[in-house]
N, CA and C of each residue as an Amber inpcrd file, in Angstrom:
protein
   609
  60.0050000  10.8940000 -26.7670000  59.2910000   9.6630000 -26.4310000
  58.6950000   9.7520000 -25.0470000  59.5330000  10.1430000 -24.0460000
  59.0330000  10.2040000 -22.6810000  57.9320000  11.2340000 -22.5460000
  58.0340000  12.3550000 -23.2840000  56.9910000  13.3680000 -23.1720000
  55.6540000  12.8340000 -23.7000000  55.7290000  11.9590000 -24.7450000
  54.4980000  11.3800000 -25.2860000  53.8220000  10.4820000 -24.2680000
  54.6380000   9.6720000 -23.5610000  54.0840000   8.7730000 -22.5510000
  53.4240000   9.5720000 -21.4420000  54.0740000  10.6430000 -20.9960000
  53.5020000  11.4660000 -19.9290000  52.1930000  12.0820000 -20.3780000
  52.1310000  12.4990000 -21.6320000  50.9220000  13.1200000 -22.1550000
  49.7580000  12.1310000 -22.1460000  50.0140000  10.8830000 -22.5500000
  48.9530000   9.8810000 -22.5860000  48.4740000   9.5380000 -21.1760000
  49.4280000   9.3790000 -20.2330000  49.0650000   9.0340000 -18.8650000
  48.2250000  10.1250000 -18.2320000  48.6120000  11.3380000 -18.4180000
  47.8690000  12.4550000 -17.8360000  46.4680000  12.5310000 -18.3970000
  46.3010000  12.3120000 -19.7150000  44.9710000  12.3560000 -20.3170000
  44.0810000  11.2620000 -19.7830000  44.6380000  10.0420000 -19.5990000
  43.8500000   8.9360000 -19.0830000  43.3890000   9.2010000 -17.6670000
  44.2720000   9.7390000 -16.8500000  43.9020000  10.0350000 -15.4720000
  42.7960000  11.0780000 -15.4320000  42.9010000  12.0470000 -16.3450000
  41.8690000  13.0810000 -16.3750000  40.5200000  12.5120000 -16.7500000
  40.5400000  11.6070000 -17.7540000  39.2850000  11.0040000 -18.1630000
  38.7090000  10.1330000 -17.0650000  39.5800000   9.3640000 -16.3570000
  39.0960000   8.5270000 -15.2540000  38.5170000   9.3770000 -14.1420000
  39.1720000  10.5090000 -13.8600000  38.6660000  11.4000000 -12.8260000
  37.3060000  11.9650000 -13.1870000  37.1590000  12.3060000 -14.4580000
  35.8710000  12.8370000 -14.9000000  34.7860000  11.7870000 -14.7900000
  35.1570000  10.5120000 -15.1610000  34.1650000   9.4430000 -15.0600000
  33.7680000   9.2120000 -13.6090000  34.7570000   9.2280000 -12.6950000
  34.4400000   9.0330000 -11.2770000  33.5310000  10.1330000 -10.7630000
  33.8300000  11.3690000 -11.1660000  33.0110000  12.4950000 -10.7240000
  31.5850000  12.3670000 -11.2510000  31.4750000  11.9400000 -12.5150000
  30.1480000  11.7700000 -13.0910000  29.3770000  10.6590000 -12.4120000
  30.0740000   9.5640000 -12.0830000  29.4140000   8.4410000 -11.4070000
  28.9580000   8.8430000 -10.0140000  29.7920000   9.5920000  -9.3030000
  29.4230000  10.0530000  -7.9630000  28.2030000  10.9550000  -8.0260000
  28.1660000  11.8270000  -9.0400000  27.0060000  12.7140000  -9.1840000
  25.7470000  11.9060000  -9.4720000  25.8910000  10.8380000 -10.2770000
  24.7470000   9.9880000 -10.5930000  24.2180000   9.3120000  -9.3290000
  25.1420000   8.7970000  -8.4800000  24.7100000   8.1530000  -7.2390000
  24.0140000   9.1450000  -6.3250000  24.5230000  10.3590000  -6.2530000
  23.9030000  11.3700000  -5.4030000  22.5000000  11.6950000  -5.8880000
  22.3360000  11.8160000  -7.2080000  21.0120000  12.0990000  -7.7600000
  20.0580000  10.9490000  -7.4980000  20.5570000   9.7040000  -7.6040000
  19.7220000   8.5430000  -7.3480000  19.2740000   8.5040000  -5.8990000
  20.1870000   8.8390000  -4.9810000  19.8320000   8.8570000  -3.5580000
  18.7480000   9.8790000  -3.2820000  18.8480000  11.0390000  -3.9140000
  17.8150000  12.0640000  -3.7340000  16.4770000  11.5870000  -4.2750000
  16.5050000  10.8800000  -5.4160000  15.2690000  10.3780000  -6.0110000
  14.5980000   9.3660000  -5.0980000  15.3820000   8.4380000  -4.5180000
  14.8320000   7.4340000  -3.6150000  14.2460000   8.0920000  -2.3780000
  14.9420000   9.0900000  -1.8320000  14.4420000   9.7840000  -0.6610000
  13.1380000  10.4900000  -0.9540000  13.0060000  11.0810000  -2.1390000
  11.7970000  11.8240000  -2.4940000  10.5940000  10.9140000  -2.6420000
  10.8150000   9.6370000  -2.9520000   9.7080000   8.7170000  -3.1550000
   9.0530000   8.2920000  -1.8590000   9.6890000   8.5140000  -0.7150000
   9.0930000   8.1340000   0.5500000  10.0700000   7.3440000   1.3910000
   9.5810000   6.8710000   2.5590000  10.4780000   6.2340000   3.5030000
  10.0930000   4.8060000   3.8130000   9.3080000   4.1710000   2.9550000
   8.9110000   2.8030000   3.2080000  10.0460000   1.8520000   2.8510000
  10.4340000   0.9380000   3.7850000  11.5690000   0.0580000   3.5350000
  11.3710000  -0.8920000   2.3770000  10.1380000  -1.2040000   2.0340000
   9.8890000  -2.1360000   0.9290000   9.7850000  -1.4330000  -0.4120000
   9.9410000  -0.1160000  -0.4280000   9.9680000   0.6040000  -1.6830000
   8.6640000   1.2210000  -2.1200000   7.5900000   1.1170000  -1.3410000
   6.3230000   1.7180000  -1.7270000   6.3760000   3.2300000  -1.4770000
   5.7860000   4.0320000  -2.3680000   5.8100000   5.4810000  -2.1820000
   4.8990000   5.9110000  -1.0400000   5.3990000   6.7800000  -0.1750000
   4.6150000   7.3200000   0.9380000   4.5060000   8.8210000   0.7380000
   3.3040000   9.3400000   0.4630000   3.1550000  10.7770000   0.2360000
   3.6190000  11.5930000   1.4370000   4.1230000  12.7700000   1.1630000
   4.6180000  13.6510000   2.2200000   3.4910000  13.9790000   3.1960000
   3.7880000  13.8730000   4.4840000   2.8150000  14.1850000   5.5150000
   1.9430000  13.0170000   5.9350000   1.9970000  11.9050000   5.1840000
   1.2130000  10.7230000   5.5310000   1.9760000   9.8830000   6.5550000
   1.2420000   9.0490000   7.2910000   1.8390000   8.1510000   8.2680000
   1.6670000   6.7050000   7.8000000   2.6180000   5.8560000   8.1980000
   2.5780000   4.4510000   7.7880000   2.0130000   3.5900000   8.9100000
   1.0090000   2.8010000   8.5920000   0.4570000   1.8140000   9.5160000
   1.2210000   0.5080000   9.3110000   1.8020000  -0.0120000  10.3820000
   2.6760000  -1.1750000  10.2620000   2.1050000  -2.3810000  10.9970000
   2.1860000  -3.5390000  10.3460000   1.8360000  -4.8110000  10.9750000
   3.0490000  -5.7220000  10.8390000   2.8880000  -7.0060000  11.2030000
   4.0300000  -7.9220000  11.1380000   4.5920000  -8.0670000   9.7340000
   3.7350000  -7.9850000   8.7120000   4.2400000  -8.2130000   7.3590000
   3.6820000  -7.2640000   6.3100000   2.7350000  -6.4200000   6.6790000
   2.1040000  -5.5250000   5.7110000   2.1210000  -4.0970000   6.2470000
   2.4230000  -3.1590000   5.3650000   2.3860000  -1.7450000   5.7030000
   1.5400000  -1.0060000   4.6780000   0.8610000   0.0390000   5.1390000
   0.0710000   0.8770000   4.2420000   0.0380000   2.2850000   4.8290000
   0.0810000   3.2710000   3.9650000   0.0840000   4.6570000   4.4270000
  -1.3420000   5.1750000   4.5560000  -1.5420000   6.1010000   5.4790000
  -2.8480000   6.7250000   5.6760000  -2.7130000   8.2340000   5.5460000
  -3.7370000   8.8900000   4.9880000  -3.7170000  10.3530000   4.9190000
  -3.7150000  10.9510000   6.3230000  -3.1950000  12.1600000   6.4850000
  -3.1500000  12.7770000   7.8200000  -4.5250000  13.0230000   8.4270000
  -5.5700000  13.0490000   7.6090000  -6.9270000  13.2430000   8.1300000
  -7.4790000  11.9890000   8.8050000  -6.8310000  10.8480000   8.6050000
  -7.2500000   9.5980000   9.2460000  -6.5520000   9.4440000  10.5980000
  -7.2560000   8.8510000  11.5560000  -6.7010000   8.5970000  12.8850000
  -6.5070000   7.0950000  13.0700000  -5.2820000   6.6940000  13.3720000
  -5.0170000   5.2660000  13.5690000  -5.5620000   4.8090000  14.9220000
  -6.1570000   3.6420000  14.9420000  -6.6980000   3.0720000  16.1650000
  -5.6560000   2.2040000  16.8580000  -5.6680000   2.2470000  18.1740000
  -4.7780000   1.4020000  18.9510000  -5.3560000   0.0060000  19.1190000
  -4.5840000  -0.9220000  19.7100000  -5.0490000  -2.2980000  19.8810000
  -6.3690000  -2.3960000  20.6490000  -6.5890000  -1.5110000  21.5940000
  -7.8180000  -1.5650000  22.3720000  -9.0150000  -0.9290000  21.6860000
  -8.7850000  -0.2440000  20.5870000  -9.8640000   0.4530000  19.8760000
 -10.3710000  -0.3120000  18.6630000  -9.4620000  -0.9520000  17.9580000
  -9.8530000  -1.6130000  16.7170000 -10.4070000  -3.0060000  16.9950000
 -11.0940000  -3.5440000  15.9900000 -11.6150000  -4.8990000  16.0730000
 -10.4710000  -5.8910000  16.2590000 -10.7600000  -6.9650000  16.9850000
  -9.7150000  -7.9730000  17.2130000  -9.3180000  -8.6830000  15.9270000
 -10.1120000  -8.5320000  14.8910000  -9.7880000  -9.1530000  13.6100000
  -8.8040000  -8.3170000  12.7850000  -8.5870000  -7.0720000  13.1940000
  -7.7280000  -6.1660000  12.4300000  -6.3510000  -6.0390000  13.0640000
  -5.3200000  -6.1880000  12.2450000  -3.9560000  -5.9730000  12.7180000
  -3.6010000  -4.4950000  12.7260000  -4.3400000  -3.6930000  11.9610000
  -4.1780000  -2.2300000  11.9340000  -5.4680000  -1.6400000  11.3960000
  -5.7740000  -0.4260000  11.8480000  -6.9920000   0.2350000  11.3860000
  -6.8760000   1.7340000  11.6020000  -7.5120000   2.4940000  10.7100000
  -7.5670000   3.9500000  10.8340000  -8.9200000   4.4110000  10.3250000
  -9.4260000   5.5060000  10.8890000 -10.7610000   5.9900000  10.5180000
 -10.7200000   7.4730000  10.1870000 -11.6650000   7.8740000   9.3590000
 -11.8900000   9.2800000   9.0330000 -13.2590000   9.6530000   9.5780000
 -13.3140000  10.6840000  10.4090000 -14.5570000  11.0930000  11.0520000
 -15.0360000  12.4340000  10.4840000 -16.3290000  12.5210000  10.2550000
 -16.9530000  13.7790000   9.8430000 -18.3210000  13.8830000  10.5110000
 -18.5720000  15.0000000  11.1800000 -19.8670000  15.1930000  11.8140000
 -20.1940000  14.1580000  12.8610000 -19.1820000  13.6440000  13.5410000
 -19.4100000  12.6550000  14.5820000 -19.6200000  11.2450000  14.0840000
 -19.4650000  11.0230000  12.7810000 -19.6370000   9.6790000  12.2290000
 -18.3780000   9.2580000  11.4780000 -18.1520000   7.9570000  11.4360000
 -17.0550000   7.4070000  10.6430000 -17.4880000   7.3650000   9.1840000
 -16.7220000   8.0280000   8.3220000 -17.0910000   8.0600000   6.9020000
 -16.1100000   7.2790000   6.0270000 -14.9840000   6.8660000   6.6000000
 -14.0270000   6.0700000   5.8340000 -13.1340000   5.2870000   6.7910000
 -12.7200000   4.1200000   6.3740000 -11.8320000   3.2900000   7.1830000
 -10.7670000   2.6460000   6.3020000  -9.6060000   2.4070000   6.9050000
  -8.5360000   1.6120000   6.2840000  -8.2120000   0.5120000   7.2820000
  -8.2650000  -0.7340000   6.8680000  -7.9540000  -1.8320000   7.7800000
  -6.9910000  -2.8150000   7.1280000  -6.2410000  -3.5120000   7.9730000
  -5.3570000  -4.5890000   7.5270000  -5.6850000  -5.8270000   8.3450000
  -5.9560000  -6.9330000   7.6620000  -6.1820000  -8.2090000   8.3280000
  -5.1110000  -9.2030000   7.8930000  -4.6890000 -10.0350000   8.8360000
  -3.6800000 -11.0630000   8.5670000  -4.2160000 -12.4220000   9.0100000
  -3.9110000 -13.4470000   8.2420000  -4.2460000 -14.8110000   8.6300000
  -5.7180000 -15.0880000   8.7850000  -6.5500000 -14.4270000   8.0180000
  -8.0040000 -14.5740000   8.1430000  -8.5400000 -15.8010000   7.4070000
  -7.7190000 -16.4130000   6.5770000  -8.1310000 -17.6070000   5.8470000
  -6.8950000 -18.4090000   5.4810000  -7.0710000 -19.7010000   5.2140000
  -5.9830000 -20.5320000   4.7190000  -5.9620000 -20.4310000   3.1970000
  -4.8580000 -19.9870000   2.6560000  -4.7630000 -19.7900000   1.2110000
  -3.3700000 -20.1570000   0.7250000  -3.3250000 -20.6220000  -0.5090000
  -2.0440000 -20.9500000  -1.1320000  -1.6930000 -20.0060000  -2.2670000
  -2.6640000 -19.2020000  -2.6770000  -2.4480000 -18.2560000  -3.7660000
  -3.1200000 -16.9310000  -3.4240000  -2.7430000 -15.8940000  -4.1570000
  -3.3890000 -14.5960000  -3.9670000  -4.8700000 -14.6790000  -4.3100000
  -5.2130000 -15.4790000  -5.2980000  -6.6150000 -15.6240000  -5.6850000
  -7.4300000 -16.2400000  -4.5540000  -6.8740000 -17.2580000  -3.8850000
  -7.5730000 -17.8660000  -2.7630000  -7.7120000 -16.8820000  -1.6050000
  -6.6850000 -16.0760000  -1.3720000  -6.7650000 -15.0570000  -0.3240000
  -7.8740000 -14.0580000  -0.6460000  -8.0010000 -13.7070000  -1.9200000
  -9.0420000 -12.7630000  -2.3270000 -10.4340000 -13.3570000  -2.1360000
 -10.5700000 -14.6430000  -2.4140000 -11.8580000 -15.2990000  -2.2090000
 -12.2350000 -15.2520000  -0.7300000 -11.2600000 -15.5060000   0.1420000
 -11.5190000 -15.4430000   1.5700000 -11.8710000 -14.0380000   2.0200000
 -11.1880000 -13.0360000   1.4460000 -11.4780000 -11.6430000   1.8030000
 -12.8550000 -11.2290000   1.3070000 -13.2160000 -11.6890000   0.1260000
 -14.5240000 -11.3360000  -0.4370000 -15.6570000 -11.8810000   0.4230000
 -15.4090000 -13.0040000   1.0940000 -16.4350000 -13.5810000   1.9590000
 -16.7610000 -12.6630000   3.1330000 -15.8530000 -11.7440000   3.4600000
 -16.0730000 -10.8270000   4.5660000 -16.8510000  -9.5810000   4.1910000
 -17.1800000  -9.4310000   2.9230000 -17.9760000  -8.2720000   2.4970000
 -19.4270000  -8.4900000   2.9090000 -20.0710000  -7.4190000   3.3590000
 -21.4310000  -7.5250000   3.8910000 -22.3960000  -8.0980000   2.8600000
 -23.3550000  -8.8650000   3.3560000 -24.4070000  -9.3840000   2.4820000
 -25.1620000  -8.2210000   1.8390000 -25.4940000  -8.3760000   0.5970000
 -26.1990000  -7.3250000  -0.1140000 -25.2950000  -6.3780000  -0.8580000
 -23.9770000  -6.4890000  -0.6340000 -23.0300000  -5.6330000  -1.3550000
 -22.9460000  -6.0730000  -2.8150000 -22.5840000  -5.1360000  -3.6590000
 -22.3860000  -5.4250000  -5.0760000 -20.8970000  -5.5300000  -5.3500000
 -20.4430000  -6.7310000  -5.7050000 -19.0330000  -6.9160000  -6.0600000
 -18.8640000  -6.5500000  -7.5230000 -18.0430000  -5.5470000  -7.7740000
 -17.9210000  -5.0060000  -9.1270000 -16.8170000  -5.6630000  -9.9390000
 -16.0480000  -6.5630000  -9.3130000 -15.0410000  -7.2830000 -10.0780000
 -13.7500000  -7.4860000  -9.3180000 -12.9330000  -8.4070000  -9.8440000
 -11.5940000  -8.6730000  -9.3280000 -10.5890000  -8.5300000 -10.4550000
  -9.3660000  -8.1320000 -10.0880000  -8.3000000  -8.0820000 -11.0940000
  -6.9440000  -8.2180000 -10.4240000  -5.9590000  -8.6130000 -11.2220000
  -4.5950000  -8.7500000 -10.7200000  -3.9610000  -7.3790000 -10.5130000
  -3.2140000  -7.2440000  -9.4190000  -2.4420000  -6.0270000  -9.1640000
  -1.0810000  -6.4420000  -8.6160000  -0.1900000  -5.4770000  -8.4870000
   1.1330000  -5.7250000  -7.9100000   1.3240000  -4.7830000  -6.7320000
   1.9640000  -5.2720000  -5.6810000   2.2770000  -4.4540000  -4.5180000
   3.7880000  -4.3770000  -4.3560000   4.2510000  -3.4580000  -3.5270000
   5.6840000  -3.3230000  -3.2680000   6.1540000  -4.4600000  -2.3750000
   7.3620000  -4.9520000  -2.6490000   7.9320000  -6.0370000  -1.8600000
   8.7580000  -6.9520000  -2.7390000   9.2210000  -8.0500000  -2.1670000
   9.9940000  -9.0240000  -2.9230000   9.1490000  -9.6990000  -3.9880000
   9.8280000 -10.3190000  -4.9370000   9.1190000 -10.9160000  -6.0720000
   8.0980000 -11.9580000  -5.6260000   8.3780000 -12.6710000  -4.5540000
   7.4590000 -13.7180000  -4.0860000   6.1080000 -13.1620000  -3.6510000
   6.0920000 -11.9260000  -3.1470000   4.8610000 -11.3900000  -2.5520000
   4.1840000 -10.3240000  -3.4080000   4.7020000 -10.0380000  -4.5760000
   4.2170000  -8.9010000  -5.3550000   2.8520000  -9.1260000  -6.0100000
   2.5130000 -10.3650000  -6.2880000   1.2270000 -10.6280000  -6.9300000
   0.0970000 -10.5370000  -5.9130000  -0.9500000  -9.8100000  -6.2550000
  -2.1060000  -9.6480000  -5.3760000  -3.3560000  -9.5310000  -6.2360000
  -4.5000000  -9.5250000  -5.5720000  -5.7850000  -9.3700000  -6.2550000
  -6.5180000  -8.1760000  -5.6640000  -7.1620000  -7.4130000  -6.5300000
  -7.9590000  -6.2660000  -6.0970000  -9.4370000  -6.5790000  -6.3150000
 -10.2360000  -6.2950000  -5.2880000 -11.6880000  -6.4750000  -5.3530000
 -12.3390000  -5.1080000  -5.1660000 -13.2050000  -4.7270000  -6.0780000
 -13.9770000  -3.4870000  -5.9590000 -15.4240000  -3.8420000  -5.6460000
 -16.0220000  -3.1220000  -4.7040000 -17.3950000  -3.4240000  -4.3220000
 -18.0710000  -2.1600000  -3.7970000 -19.3640000  -2.2490000  -3.5920000
 -20.1360000  -1.1180000  -3.0570000 -21.3100000  -1.6680000  -2.2610000
 -21.7290000  -0.9070000  -1.2570000 -22.8900000  -1.3100000  -0.4680000
 -23.5370000  -0.0730000   0.1390000 -24.7060000  -0.2520000   0.7080000
 -25.4360000   0.8300000   1.3610000 -25.2870000   0.6900000   2.8700000
 -24.8440000   1.7490000   3.5270000 -24.5970000   1.6910000   4.9620000
 -25.8820000   1.4490000   5.7330000 -25.7510000   0.6270000   6.7760000
 -26.8950000   0.3450000   7.6470000 -27.0510000   1.3980000   8.7330000
 -26.0360000   2.2630000   8.8870000 -26.1070000   3.3060000   9.8980000
 -25.7040000   2.8630000  11.2920000 -25.1430000   1.6460000  11.4140000
 -24.6940000   1.1700000  12.7140000 -23.5280000   2.0170000  13.2170000
 -23.2560000   1.9890000  14.5450000 -22.1130000   2.7400000  15.0820000
 -20.8190000   2.3870000  14.3530000 -20.0170000   3.4020000  14.0760000
 -18.7630000   3.1760000  13.3660000 -18.9120000   3.1060000  11.8690000
 -20.1050000   3.4780000  11.3530000 -20.3500000   3.4640000   9.9100000
 -20.9790000   4.7870000   9.4790000 -20.9880000   5.0810000   8.1800000
 -21.6780000   6.2950000   7.7010000 -23.1720000   6.2380000   7.9950000
 -23.8390000   7.3680000   7.8120000 -25.2760000   7.4680000   8.0700000
 -26.0400000   6.4390000   7.2430000 -27.1550000   5.9900000   7.7910000
 -27.9750000   4.9860000   7.1180000 -28.3660000   5.4460000   5.7130000
 -28.2530000   4.5500000   4.7660000 -28.6140000   4.8470000   3.3850000
 -27.4890000   5.4180000   2.5490000 -26.3300000   5.6880000   3.1740000
 -25.1970000   6.2470000   2.4350000 -24.5290000   5.1710000   1.5880000
 -24.2200000   5.5030000   0.3370000 -23.4750000   4.5640000  -0.5060000
 -22.0210000   4.5430000  -0.0490000 -21.4830000   3.3610000   0.0970000
 -20.0880000   3.1760000   0.4970000 -19.3740000   2.4010000  -0.5960000
 -18.2500000   2.9410000  -1.0550000 -17.4130000   2.2600000  -2.0420000
 -16.2410000   1.6080000  -1.3270000 -15.9440000   0.3770000  -1.6960000
 -14.8660000  -0.3510000  -1.0370000 -13.8900000  -0.9770000  -2.0140000
 -12.6600000  -1.1280000  -1.5320000 -11.6090000  -1.8170000  -2.2890000
 -10.8480000  -2.7140000  -1.3230000 -10.5830000  -3.9260000  -1.7340000
  -9.7250000  -4.8390000  -0.9680000  -8.5720000  -5.2650000  -1.8590000
  -7.3470000  -5.2140000  -1.3140000  -6.1790000  -5.7910000  -1.9730000
  -5.7280000  -6.9560000  -1.1050000  -5.7400000  -8.1650000  -1.6760000
  -5.4460000  -9.3730000  -0.9060000  -4.3430000 -10.1780000  -1.5790000
  -3.5850000 -10.8850000  -0.7370000  -2.5120000 -11.7150000  -1.2660000
  -1.8670000 -12.5120000  -0.1490000  -0.6360000 -12.9720000  -0.3800000
   0.1210000 -13.7440000   0.6010000   1.4310000 -13.0440000   0.8970000
   1.8360000 -13.0600000   2.1930000   3.1400000 -12.5090000   2.5370000
   4.2090000 -13.5870000   2.3450000   5.4430000 -13.2810000   2.7270000
   6.5470000 -14.2130000   2.4700000   6.4430000 -15.4910000   3.2980000
   5.6340000 -15.4670000   4.3600000   5.3960000 -16.6710000   5.1560000
   4.1450000 -17.4100000   4.6950000   3.6060000 -17.0030000   3.5390000
   2.3880000 -17.5930000   2.9750000   1.1680000 -17.3870000   3.8720000
   1.1630000 -16.2730000   4.5970000   0.0070000 -15.8840000   5.4050000
  -0.8550000 -14.9330000   4.5860000  -2.1550000 -15.1950000   4.5600000
  -3.0610000 -14.3360000   3.8050000  -3.1610000 -12.9640000   4.4600000
  -3.2170000 -11.9230000   3.6370000  -3.4430000 -10.5650000   4.1370000
  -4.5100000  -9.8920000   3.2790000  -5.1330000  -8.8860000   3.8560000
  -6.1140000  -8.0880000   3.1100000  -6.0530000  -6.6520000   3.6140000
  -5.8290000  -5.7370000   2.6960000  -5.9120000  -4.3030000   3.0040000
  -7.2370000  -3.8220000   2.4210000  -8.0700000  -3.2450000   3.2740000
  -9.4140000  -2.8410000   2.8440000  -9.6220000  -1.3490000   3.1010000
 -10.2000000  -0.6770000   2.1100000 -10.5480000   0.7390000   2.2310000
 -12.0320000   0.8840000   1.9430000 -12.7800000   1.3740000   2.9150000
 -14.1980000   1.6910000   2.7380000 -14.3670000   3.1970000   2.8770000
 -15.1420000   3.8080000   1.9940000 -15.3510000   5.2560000   2.0760000
 -16.7350000   5.6310000   1.5980000 -17.4310000   6.4460000   2.3960000
 -18.7130000   6.9840000   1.9550000 -18.4810000   7.7930000   0.6890000
 -19.4620000   7.7800000  -0.1830000 -19.3250000   8.4750000  -1.4600000
 -18.9580000   9.9410000  -1.2220000 -17.8480000  10.3690000  -1.8280000
 -17.3830000  11.7420000  -1.6980000 -16.4510000  11.9900000  -0.5320000
 -16.2480000  11.0010000   0.3470000 -15.4020000  11.2070000   1.5280000
 -13.9200000  11.0670000   1.2180000 -13.5770000  10.3270000   0.1800000
 -12.1830000  10.0670000  -0.1700000 -12.0090000  10.2480000  -1.6690000
 -11.0750000  11.0890000  -2.0560000 -10.8680000  11.3450000  -3.4850000
 -10.2600000  10.1230000  -4.1650000 -10.4630000  10.0300000  -5.4670000
  -9.8520000   8.9450000  -6.2410000  -8.3280000   9.0020000  -6.1380000
  -7.7870000  10.2190000  -6.0870000  -6.3350000  10.3820000  -6.0050000
  -5.7930000   9.8320000  -4.6860000  -6.4940000  10.1330000  -3.5740000
  -6.0270000   9.6290000  -2.2850000  -6.2190000   8.1220000  -2.1830000
  -7.3010000   7.5960000  -2.7550000  -7.4740000   6.1430000  -2.7680000
  -6.3110000   5.4860000  -3.4990000  -5.9210000   6.0270000  -4.6210000
  -4.8020000   5.4740000  -5.3840000  -3.5090000   5.5440000  -4.5760000
  -3.3000000   6.6540000  -3.8730000  -2.0870000   6.7880000  -3.0570000
  -2.0640000   5.7480000  -1.9370000  -3.2070000   5.5020000  -1.3360000
  -3.2690000   4.4690000  -0.2790000  -2.9140000   3.1110000  -0.8530000
  -3.5500000   2.7380000  -1.9520000  -3.2930000   1.4290000  -2.5470000
  -1.8650000   1.3070000  -3.0550000  -1.3230000   2.3750000  -3.6220000
   0.0580000   2.3410000  -4.1260000   1.0760000   2.2090000  -2.9920000
   0.6730000   2.5760000  -1.7580000   1.6090000   2.5480000  -0.6280000
   1.6990000   1.1840000   0.0340000   0.8820000   0.2210000  -0.3960000
   0.8970000  -1.1000000   0.2440000   2.2450000  -1.7680000  -0.0010000
   2.8680000  -2.2250000   1.0910000   4.1540000  -2.9260000   1.0040000
   4.0560000  -4.2140000   1.8160000   4.5550000  -5.2960000   1.2570000
   4.4330000  -6.6110000   1.8890000   5.8100000  -7.2330000   2.0540000
   6.0190000  -7.8650000   3.1830000   7.2810000  -8.5660000   3.4340000
   7.0380000 -10.0630000   3.5580000
């Protein structure tokens, strides 16, 4: 009788030990997976070698070929900005604006952001998107547009087609934000544009 009890106890302990070992291995694998996805605190993926542009409530990653502007370099309307230069001209920009309009919904924020697009631009449409962050801030709107550069300083050469995307919404304090990417045709790959937009994180 006693030998039977010992046999059952030993088997149970062995099974529990195996389960603990398996669970620990699962946690270790999960930690590696999270680390591989990037280092953004809100959970947005940050490609290897990219840098994160941070504002009070919005973060977005930039490719290493882009140079982030300091407070004295960027427009006073931008909370963050980065540019891509080729041949002495700016051919692409990433900007973040905060509090540029009073809005109660992501749609209203998008309407306010769309008002900032240059006259003569072609707005190709709006659609719902999701960004990284808490459930309250995940809903956003994407605006696609295009325009012809005027050739002014800080822009591509005159006559160049520029494709733009804005992702707009509200942060957790109900402040409107807009992440905008403008790029001369051929200056930014579709893959890198997607990586930039996928990296948007809102608090």
